[in-house]
Coordinates of C-alpha atoms and ligand atoms in Angstrom, one line a residue:
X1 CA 0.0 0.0 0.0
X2 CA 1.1 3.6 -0.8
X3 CA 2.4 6.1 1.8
X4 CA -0.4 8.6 1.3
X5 CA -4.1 8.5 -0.2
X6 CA -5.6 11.5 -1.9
X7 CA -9.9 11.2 -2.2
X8 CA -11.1 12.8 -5.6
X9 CA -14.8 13.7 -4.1
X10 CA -17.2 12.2 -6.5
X11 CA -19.1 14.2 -8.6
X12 CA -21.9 12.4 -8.7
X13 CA -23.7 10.4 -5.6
X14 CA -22.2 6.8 -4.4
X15 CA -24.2 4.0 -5.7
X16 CA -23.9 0.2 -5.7
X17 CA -23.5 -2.6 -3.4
X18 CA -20.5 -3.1 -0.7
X19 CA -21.1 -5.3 2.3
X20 CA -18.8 -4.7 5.0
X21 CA -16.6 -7.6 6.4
X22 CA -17.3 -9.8 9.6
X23 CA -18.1 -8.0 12.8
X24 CA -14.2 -7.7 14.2
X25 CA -16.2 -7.8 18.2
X26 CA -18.1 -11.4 17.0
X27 CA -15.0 -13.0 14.9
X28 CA -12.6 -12.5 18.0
X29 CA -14.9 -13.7 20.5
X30 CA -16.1 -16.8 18.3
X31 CA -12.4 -17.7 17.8
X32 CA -11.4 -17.7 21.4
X33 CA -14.6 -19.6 22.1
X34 CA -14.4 -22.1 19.9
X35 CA -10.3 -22.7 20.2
X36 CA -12.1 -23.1 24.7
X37 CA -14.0 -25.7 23.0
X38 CA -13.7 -29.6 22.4
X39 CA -14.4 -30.7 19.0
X40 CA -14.6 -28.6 16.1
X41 CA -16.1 -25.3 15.0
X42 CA -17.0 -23.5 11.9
X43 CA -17.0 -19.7 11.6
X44 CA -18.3 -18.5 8.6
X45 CA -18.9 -14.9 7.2
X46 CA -15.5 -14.1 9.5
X47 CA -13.7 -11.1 9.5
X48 CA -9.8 -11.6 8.3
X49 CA -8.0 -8.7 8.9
X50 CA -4.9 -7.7 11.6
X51 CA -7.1 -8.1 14.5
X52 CA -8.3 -11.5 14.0
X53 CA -5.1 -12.8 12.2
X54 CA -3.4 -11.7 15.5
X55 CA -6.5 -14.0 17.9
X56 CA -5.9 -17.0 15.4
X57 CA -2.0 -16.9 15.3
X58 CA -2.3 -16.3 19.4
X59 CA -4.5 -19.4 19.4
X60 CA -2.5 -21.5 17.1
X61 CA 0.6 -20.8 19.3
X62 CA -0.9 -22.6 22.2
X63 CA -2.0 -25.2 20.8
X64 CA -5.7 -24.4 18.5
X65 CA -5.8 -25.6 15.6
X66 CA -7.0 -22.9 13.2
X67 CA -7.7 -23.6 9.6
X68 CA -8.9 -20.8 7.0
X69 CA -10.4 -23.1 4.2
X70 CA -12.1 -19.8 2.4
X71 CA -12.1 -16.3 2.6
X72 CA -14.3 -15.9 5.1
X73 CA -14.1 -18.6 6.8
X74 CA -12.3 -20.6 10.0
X75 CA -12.2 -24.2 11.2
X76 CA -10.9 -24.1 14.6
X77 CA -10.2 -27.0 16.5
X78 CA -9.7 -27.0 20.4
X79 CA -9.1 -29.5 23.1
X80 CA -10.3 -27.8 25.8
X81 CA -6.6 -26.9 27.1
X82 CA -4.5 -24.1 26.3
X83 CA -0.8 -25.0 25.9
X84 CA 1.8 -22.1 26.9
X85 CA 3.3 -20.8 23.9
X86 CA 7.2 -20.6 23.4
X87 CA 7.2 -17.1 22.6
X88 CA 5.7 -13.9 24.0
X89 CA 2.1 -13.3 22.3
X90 CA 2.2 -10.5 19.6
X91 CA -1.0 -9.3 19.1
X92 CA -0.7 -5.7 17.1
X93 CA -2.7 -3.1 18.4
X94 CA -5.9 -5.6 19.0
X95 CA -7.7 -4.3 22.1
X96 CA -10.0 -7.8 22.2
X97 CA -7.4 -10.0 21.3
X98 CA -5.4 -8.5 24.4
X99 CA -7.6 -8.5 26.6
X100 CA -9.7 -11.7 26.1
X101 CA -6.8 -13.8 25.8
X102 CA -4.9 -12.4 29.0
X103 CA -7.9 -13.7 30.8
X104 CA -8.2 -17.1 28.9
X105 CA -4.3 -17.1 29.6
X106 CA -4.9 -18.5 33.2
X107 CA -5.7 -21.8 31.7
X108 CA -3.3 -21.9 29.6
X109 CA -0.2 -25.0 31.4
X110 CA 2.4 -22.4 32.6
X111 CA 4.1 -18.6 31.5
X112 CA 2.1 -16.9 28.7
X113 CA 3.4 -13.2 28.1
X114 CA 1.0 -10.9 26.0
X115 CA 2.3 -8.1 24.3
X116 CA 1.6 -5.3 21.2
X117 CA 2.8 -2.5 19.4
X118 CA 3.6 0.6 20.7
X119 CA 0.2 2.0 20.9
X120 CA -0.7 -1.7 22.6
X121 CA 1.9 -0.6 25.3
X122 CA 0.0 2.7 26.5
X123 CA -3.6 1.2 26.3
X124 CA -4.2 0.0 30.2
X125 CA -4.8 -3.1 31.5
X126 CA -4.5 -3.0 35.3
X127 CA -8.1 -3.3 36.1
X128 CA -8.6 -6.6 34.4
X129 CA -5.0 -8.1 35.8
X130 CA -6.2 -6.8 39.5
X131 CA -9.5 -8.6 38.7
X132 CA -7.8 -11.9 37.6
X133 CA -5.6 -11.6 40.8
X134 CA -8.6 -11.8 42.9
X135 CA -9.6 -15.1 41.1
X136 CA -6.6 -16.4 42.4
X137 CA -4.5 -16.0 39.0
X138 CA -1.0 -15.2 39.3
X139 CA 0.0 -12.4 36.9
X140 CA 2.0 -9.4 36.5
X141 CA 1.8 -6.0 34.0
X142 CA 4.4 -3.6 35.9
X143 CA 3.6 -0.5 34.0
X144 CA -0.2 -0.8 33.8
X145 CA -0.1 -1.7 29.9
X146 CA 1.1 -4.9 28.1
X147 CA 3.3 -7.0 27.9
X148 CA 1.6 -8.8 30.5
X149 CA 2.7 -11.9 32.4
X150 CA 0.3 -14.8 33.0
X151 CA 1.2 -17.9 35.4
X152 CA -1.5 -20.1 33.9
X153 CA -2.5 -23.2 36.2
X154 CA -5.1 -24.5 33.6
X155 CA -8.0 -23.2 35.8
X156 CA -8.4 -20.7 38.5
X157 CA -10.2 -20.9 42.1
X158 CA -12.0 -17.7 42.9
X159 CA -16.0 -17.8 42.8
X160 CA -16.7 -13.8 42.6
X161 CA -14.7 -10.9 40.9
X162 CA -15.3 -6.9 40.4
X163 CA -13.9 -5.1 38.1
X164 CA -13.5 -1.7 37.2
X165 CA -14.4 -1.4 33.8
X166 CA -14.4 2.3 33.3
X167 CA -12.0 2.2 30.7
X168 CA -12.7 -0.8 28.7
X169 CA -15.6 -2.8 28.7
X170 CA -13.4 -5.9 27.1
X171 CA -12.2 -6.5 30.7
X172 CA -15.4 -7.4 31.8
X173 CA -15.9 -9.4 28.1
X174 CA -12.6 -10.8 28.7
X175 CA -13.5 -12.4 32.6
X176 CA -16.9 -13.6 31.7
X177 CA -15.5 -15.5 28.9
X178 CA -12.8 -17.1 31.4
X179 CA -15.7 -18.0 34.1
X180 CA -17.4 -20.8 32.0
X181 CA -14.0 -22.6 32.6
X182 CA -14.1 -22.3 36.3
X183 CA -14.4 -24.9 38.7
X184 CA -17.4 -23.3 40.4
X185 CA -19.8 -20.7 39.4
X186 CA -18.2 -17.3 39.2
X187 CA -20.2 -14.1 40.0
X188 CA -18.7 -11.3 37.7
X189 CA -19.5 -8.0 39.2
X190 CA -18.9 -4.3 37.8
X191 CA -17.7 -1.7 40.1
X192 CA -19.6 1.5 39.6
X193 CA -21.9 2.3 37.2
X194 CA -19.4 3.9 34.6
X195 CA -18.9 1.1 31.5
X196 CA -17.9 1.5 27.9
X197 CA -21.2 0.3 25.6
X198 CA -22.8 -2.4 27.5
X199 CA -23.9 -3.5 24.0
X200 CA -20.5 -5.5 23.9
X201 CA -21.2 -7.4 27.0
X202 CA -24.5 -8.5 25.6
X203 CA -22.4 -9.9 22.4
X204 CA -20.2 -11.3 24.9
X205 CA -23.2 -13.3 26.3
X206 CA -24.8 -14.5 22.8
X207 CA -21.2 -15.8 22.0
X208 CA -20.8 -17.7 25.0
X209 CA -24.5 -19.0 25.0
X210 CA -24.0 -19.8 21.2
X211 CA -20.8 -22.1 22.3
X212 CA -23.0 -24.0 25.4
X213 CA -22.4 -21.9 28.5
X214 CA -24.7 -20.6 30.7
X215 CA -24.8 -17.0 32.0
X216 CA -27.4 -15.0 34.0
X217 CA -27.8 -11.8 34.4
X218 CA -28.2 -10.2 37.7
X219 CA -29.5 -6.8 37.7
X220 CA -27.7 -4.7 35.1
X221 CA -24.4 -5.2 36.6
X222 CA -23.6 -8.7 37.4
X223 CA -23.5 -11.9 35.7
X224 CA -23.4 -15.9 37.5
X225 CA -21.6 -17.9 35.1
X226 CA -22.1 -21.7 35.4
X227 CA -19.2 -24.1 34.8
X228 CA -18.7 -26.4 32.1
X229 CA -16.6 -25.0 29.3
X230 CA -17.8 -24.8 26.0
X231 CA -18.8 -26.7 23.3
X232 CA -17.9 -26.5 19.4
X233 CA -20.5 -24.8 17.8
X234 CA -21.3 -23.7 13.7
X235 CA -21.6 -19.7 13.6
X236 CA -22.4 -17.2 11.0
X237 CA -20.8 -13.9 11.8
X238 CA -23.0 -10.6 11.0
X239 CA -21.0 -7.9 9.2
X240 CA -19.2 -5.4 11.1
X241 CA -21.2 -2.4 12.5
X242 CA -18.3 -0.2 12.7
X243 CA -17.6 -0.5 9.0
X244 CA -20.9 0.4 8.0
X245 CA -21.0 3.4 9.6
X246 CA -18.5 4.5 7.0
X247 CA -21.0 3.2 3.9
X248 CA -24.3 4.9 5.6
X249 CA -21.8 8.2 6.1
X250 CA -20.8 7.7 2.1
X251 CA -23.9 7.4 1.2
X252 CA -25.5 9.9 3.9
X253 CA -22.9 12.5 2.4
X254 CA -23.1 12.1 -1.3
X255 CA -26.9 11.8 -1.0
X256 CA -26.6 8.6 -2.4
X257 CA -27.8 5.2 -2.3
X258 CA -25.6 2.1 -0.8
X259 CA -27.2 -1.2 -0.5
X260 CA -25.1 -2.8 2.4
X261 CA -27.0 -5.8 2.5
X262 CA -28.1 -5.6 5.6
X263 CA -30.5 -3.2 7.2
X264 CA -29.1 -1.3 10.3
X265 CA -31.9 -2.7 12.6
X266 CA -30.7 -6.4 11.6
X267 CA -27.5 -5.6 13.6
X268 CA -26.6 -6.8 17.0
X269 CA -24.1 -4.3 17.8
X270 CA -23.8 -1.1 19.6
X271 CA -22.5 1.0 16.7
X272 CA -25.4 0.2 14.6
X273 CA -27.2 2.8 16.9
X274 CA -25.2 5.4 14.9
X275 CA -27.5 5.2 11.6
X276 CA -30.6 7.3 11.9
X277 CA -28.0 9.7 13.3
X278 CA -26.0 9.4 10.2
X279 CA -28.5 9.4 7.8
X280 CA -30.2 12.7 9.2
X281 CA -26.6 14.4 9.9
X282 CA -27.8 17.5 8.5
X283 CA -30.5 17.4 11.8
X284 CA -27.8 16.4 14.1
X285 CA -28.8 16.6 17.9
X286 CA -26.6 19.3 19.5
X287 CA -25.1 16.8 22.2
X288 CA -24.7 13.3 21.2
X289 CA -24.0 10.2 23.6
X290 CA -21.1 8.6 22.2
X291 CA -20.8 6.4 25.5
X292 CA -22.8 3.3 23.9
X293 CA -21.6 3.3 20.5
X294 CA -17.9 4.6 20.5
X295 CA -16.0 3.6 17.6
X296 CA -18.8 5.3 15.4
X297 CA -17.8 8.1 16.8
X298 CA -15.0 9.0 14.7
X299 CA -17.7 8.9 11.7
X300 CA -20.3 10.9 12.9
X301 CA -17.5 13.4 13.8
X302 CA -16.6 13.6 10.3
X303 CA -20.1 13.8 9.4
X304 CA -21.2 16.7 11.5
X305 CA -18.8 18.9 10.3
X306 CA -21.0 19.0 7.2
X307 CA -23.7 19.1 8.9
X308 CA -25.9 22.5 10.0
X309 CA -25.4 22.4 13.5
X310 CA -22.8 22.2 16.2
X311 CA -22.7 19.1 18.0
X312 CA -21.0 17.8 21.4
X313 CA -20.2 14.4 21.7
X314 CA -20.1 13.5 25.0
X315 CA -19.3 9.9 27.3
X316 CA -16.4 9.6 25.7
X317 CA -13.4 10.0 28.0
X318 CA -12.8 6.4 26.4
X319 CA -11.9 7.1 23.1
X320 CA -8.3 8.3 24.7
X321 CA -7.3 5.2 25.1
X322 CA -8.2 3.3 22.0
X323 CA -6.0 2.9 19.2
X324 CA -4.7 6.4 19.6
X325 CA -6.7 9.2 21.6
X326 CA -9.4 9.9 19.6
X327 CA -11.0 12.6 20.8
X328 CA -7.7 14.7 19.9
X329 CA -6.8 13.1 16.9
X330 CA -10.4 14.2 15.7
X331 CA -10.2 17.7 16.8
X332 CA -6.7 18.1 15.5
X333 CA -7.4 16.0 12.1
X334 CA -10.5 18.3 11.1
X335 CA -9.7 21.3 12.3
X336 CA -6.6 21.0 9.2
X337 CA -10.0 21.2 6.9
X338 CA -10.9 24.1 8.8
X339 CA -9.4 25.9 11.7
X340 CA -11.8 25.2 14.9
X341 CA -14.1 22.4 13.0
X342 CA -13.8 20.9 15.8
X343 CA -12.2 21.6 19.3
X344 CA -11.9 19.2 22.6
X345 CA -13.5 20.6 25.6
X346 CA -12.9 18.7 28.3
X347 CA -13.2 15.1 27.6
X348 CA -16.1 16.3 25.1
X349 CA -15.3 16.9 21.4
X350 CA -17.4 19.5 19.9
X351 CA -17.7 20.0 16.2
X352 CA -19.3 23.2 14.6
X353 CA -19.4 22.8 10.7
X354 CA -17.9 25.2 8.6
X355 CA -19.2 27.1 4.7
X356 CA -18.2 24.6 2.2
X357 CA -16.2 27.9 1.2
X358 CA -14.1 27.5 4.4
X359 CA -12.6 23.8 3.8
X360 CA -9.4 23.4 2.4
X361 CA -7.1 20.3 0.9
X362 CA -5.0 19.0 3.7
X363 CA -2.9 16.0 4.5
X364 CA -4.1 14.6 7.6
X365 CA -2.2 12.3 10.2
X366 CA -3.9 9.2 10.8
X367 CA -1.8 7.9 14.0
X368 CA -1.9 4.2 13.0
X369 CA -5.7 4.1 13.7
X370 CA -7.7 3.0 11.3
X371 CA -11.1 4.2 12.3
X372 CA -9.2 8.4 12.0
X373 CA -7.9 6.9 8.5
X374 CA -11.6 5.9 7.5
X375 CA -13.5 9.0 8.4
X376 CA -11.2 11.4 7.8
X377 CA -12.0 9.7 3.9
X378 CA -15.7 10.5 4.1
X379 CA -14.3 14.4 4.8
X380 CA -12.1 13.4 1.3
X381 CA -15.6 12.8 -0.1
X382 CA -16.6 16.3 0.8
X383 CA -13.1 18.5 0.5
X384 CA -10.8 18.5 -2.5
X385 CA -7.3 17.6 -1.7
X386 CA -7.9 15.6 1.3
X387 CA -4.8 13.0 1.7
X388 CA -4.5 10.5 4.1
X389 CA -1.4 9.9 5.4
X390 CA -0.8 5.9 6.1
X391 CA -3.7 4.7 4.2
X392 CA -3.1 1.1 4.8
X393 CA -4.0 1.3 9.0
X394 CA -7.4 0.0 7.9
X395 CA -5.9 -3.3 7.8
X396 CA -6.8 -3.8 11.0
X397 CA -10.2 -4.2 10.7
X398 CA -11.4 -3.4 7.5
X399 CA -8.8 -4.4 4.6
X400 CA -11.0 -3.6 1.5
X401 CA -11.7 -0.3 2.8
X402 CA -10.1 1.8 0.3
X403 CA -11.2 -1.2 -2.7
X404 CA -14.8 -1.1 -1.3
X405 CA -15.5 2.8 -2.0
X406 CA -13.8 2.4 -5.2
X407 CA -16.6 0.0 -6.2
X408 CA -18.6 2.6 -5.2
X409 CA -17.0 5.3 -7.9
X410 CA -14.7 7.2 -5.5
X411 CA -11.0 7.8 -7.2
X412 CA -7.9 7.9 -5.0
X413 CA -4.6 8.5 -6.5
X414 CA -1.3 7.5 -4.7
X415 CA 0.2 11.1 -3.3
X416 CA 3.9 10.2 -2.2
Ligands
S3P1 O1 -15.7 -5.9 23.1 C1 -15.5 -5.4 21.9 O2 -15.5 -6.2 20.9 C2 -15.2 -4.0 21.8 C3 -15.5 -3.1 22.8 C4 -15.2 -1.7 22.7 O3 -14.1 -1.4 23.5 P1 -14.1 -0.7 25.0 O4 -15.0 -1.6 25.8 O5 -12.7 -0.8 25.3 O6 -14.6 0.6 24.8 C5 -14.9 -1.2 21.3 O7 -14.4 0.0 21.2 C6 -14.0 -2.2 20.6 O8 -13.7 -1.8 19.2 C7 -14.6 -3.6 20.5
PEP2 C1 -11.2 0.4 19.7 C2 -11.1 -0.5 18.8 O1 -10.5 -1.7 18.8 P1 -9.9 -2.5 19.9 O2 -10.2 -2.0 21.3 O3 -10.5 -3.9 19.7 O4 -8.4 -2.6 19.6 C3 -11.8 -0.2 17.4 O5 -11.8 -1.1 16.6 O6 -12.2 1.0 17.2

């Protein structure tokens, strides 16, 4: 892939059919679930991109057989044990390959080390380590972020576990996936109210239900989690909600017409919440939640600056430690369209659009994150001249990102 993009902005609106790939959230959860299991499982529909290539190697390395017979598609084979691997786990800037797997690591037969890129190596951890050491696991993370150590005993003791999931709500994803291995049943409880989209938890709990375990809610913020493991199961992954929001933006923007193949209200995931909001972007609300649906916040950024209104995005303290801190990177990215397009306040971003007369061509910095790379393109749509720096970051979840809008008509030329 080239060093930098430029987007030609369409002269006509985007038409045609794209699908987006395999829900990134379902894919990595399946994987895990399945390589728990004993027997076999088929994913199909599955998202192949960094993120889940960096699950399925993980998995292979201790011990999973993972088989990709088609393009979208994974045979996974577990024996219900996790093998330590020789080597320290590399796995990218994946927040859910991190995460779930540091907890699955306690059943792994001895050391396991988890570790990422350099991004990977700021985004915390602590709170799900400190809730794994209360379940009796032995394991260290001495500067809050991976690489972090597991001592794996293939199994763990503890019956009830809090966690803090302020920051992330993968830790919480991450223990209730390790509590169907338990001995006993485990009683996963948040501490305080504050949670990233809870919409991930409930994926969490189709997944594990889908591969045989039992979970019950209690209240909004616990779950009992029964013993018993998992067993291989057949699954057909939705696309990815994320990477729509970029079509229904394309489309939104252009005043087109993208047949996704899928309608928004067939999805089970939180960012799917982002569509009527997307689709009336020109009626934005003035102060948007982004708490429940946080990676499509990026794109409804992008959107609102051509929108009519200011908007505030607020519950999103988050997005400063995803892939790169968002909530700057947004406010620093648009505002090279347009000085002040959009401004942090706070942990708030707030976006007030500009005359199409006050945009100009910029190249814009894309800080290894895909989902800055992907809406700063729907601005590309908009703005003549807009280059994105680093253009092939969307590997990590969505590959045929840049091939996709071309299908759709939109030109890109390779800008050095
Ligand atoms: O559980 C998941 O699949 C995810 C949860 C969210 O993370 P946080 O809970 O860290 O906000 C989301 O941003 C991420 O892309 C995927
Ligand atoms: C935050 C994201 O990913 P993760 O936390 O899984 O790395 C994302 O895909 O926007």
């Amino acid at each position: 892939m080239t060093d930098a993009l430029t987007i030609i902005p369409p002269q006509a609106p985007l038409r045609g059919r794209v699908s987006p790939p395999g829900s990134k959230s379902i894919t990595n959860r399946a994987l895990l679930l399945a390589g728990l299991a004993n027997g076999e499982s088929r994913l199909t529909g599955a998202l192949k991109s960094d993120d889940t290539r960096h699950m399925a190697n993980a998995l292979r390395a201790m011990g999973v057989g993972v088989e990709e017979p088609e393009e979208t598609g994974f045979v996974v084979r577990g024996s219900g044990r996790l093998r330590a691997p020789a080597e320290p786990l590399f796995l990218g800037n994946a927040g859910t390959a991190v995460r779930f797997l540091t907890a699955a690591a306690a059943l792994a037969e001895g050391r396991v080390v988890l570790t990422g890129d350099a991004h990977m190596q700021k985004r915390p951890i602590a709170p799900l380590v400190e809730a794994m050491r209360s379940l009796g696991v032995e394991a260290e993370e001495p500067t809050g972020c991976p690489p972090v150590t597991v001592h794996g005993r293939g199994g763990f003791e503890g019956r009830e576990v809090t966690v803090d999931a302020g920051l992330s709500s993968q830790y919480v994803s991450a223990l209730l996936m390790l509590a169907a291995c338990g001995a006993h049943p485990v009683r996963v409880a948040l501490r305080g109210d504050a949670i990233g989209a809870r919409g991930y938890i409930d994926l969490t709990v189709a997944a594990m239900r889908r591969f045989g375990a039992v979970v019950e809610p209690e209240g909004g913020s616990a779950w009992v989690v029964r013993p018993g493991g998992y067993r291989a199961a057949e699954l057909h992954v939705e696309p990815d909600a994320s990477a729509a929001t970029y079509l229904w933006a394309a489309e939104a923007l252009t005043g087109g017409a993208i047949d996704l193949g899928v309608a928004a209200a067939d999805f089970t995931q939180p960012d799917a919440a982002a569509y009527p909001l997307i689709r009336d972007f020109r009626a934005m609300p003035p102060v948007i939640d982004g708490s429940q649906m946080q990676d499509a916040v990026p794109t409804l950024a992008a959107v609102a600056a051509f929108g009519a209104v200011p908007v505030r995005f607020t519950g999103i303290a988050n997005l400063r430690v995803k892939e790169c801190d968002r909530v700057h990177a947004m406010a620093t990215e648009l505002s090279r369209l347009s000085p002040g397009l959009a401004m942090e306040d706070g942990d708030d971003l707030v976006v007030t659009p500009a005359a199409p007369e006050g945009f100009r061509a910029a190249r814009i910095e894309t800080y290894g994150d895909h989902r800055i790379a992907m809406s700063m393109a729907l601005a590309g749509l908009m703005v003549p001249g807009v280059t994105i720096l680093d253009p092939g970051c969307v590997a990590k979840t969505y590959p045929d990102f840049w091939r996709d809008l071309g299908r759709l008509g939109v030109e890109t030329r390779a800008a050095g």
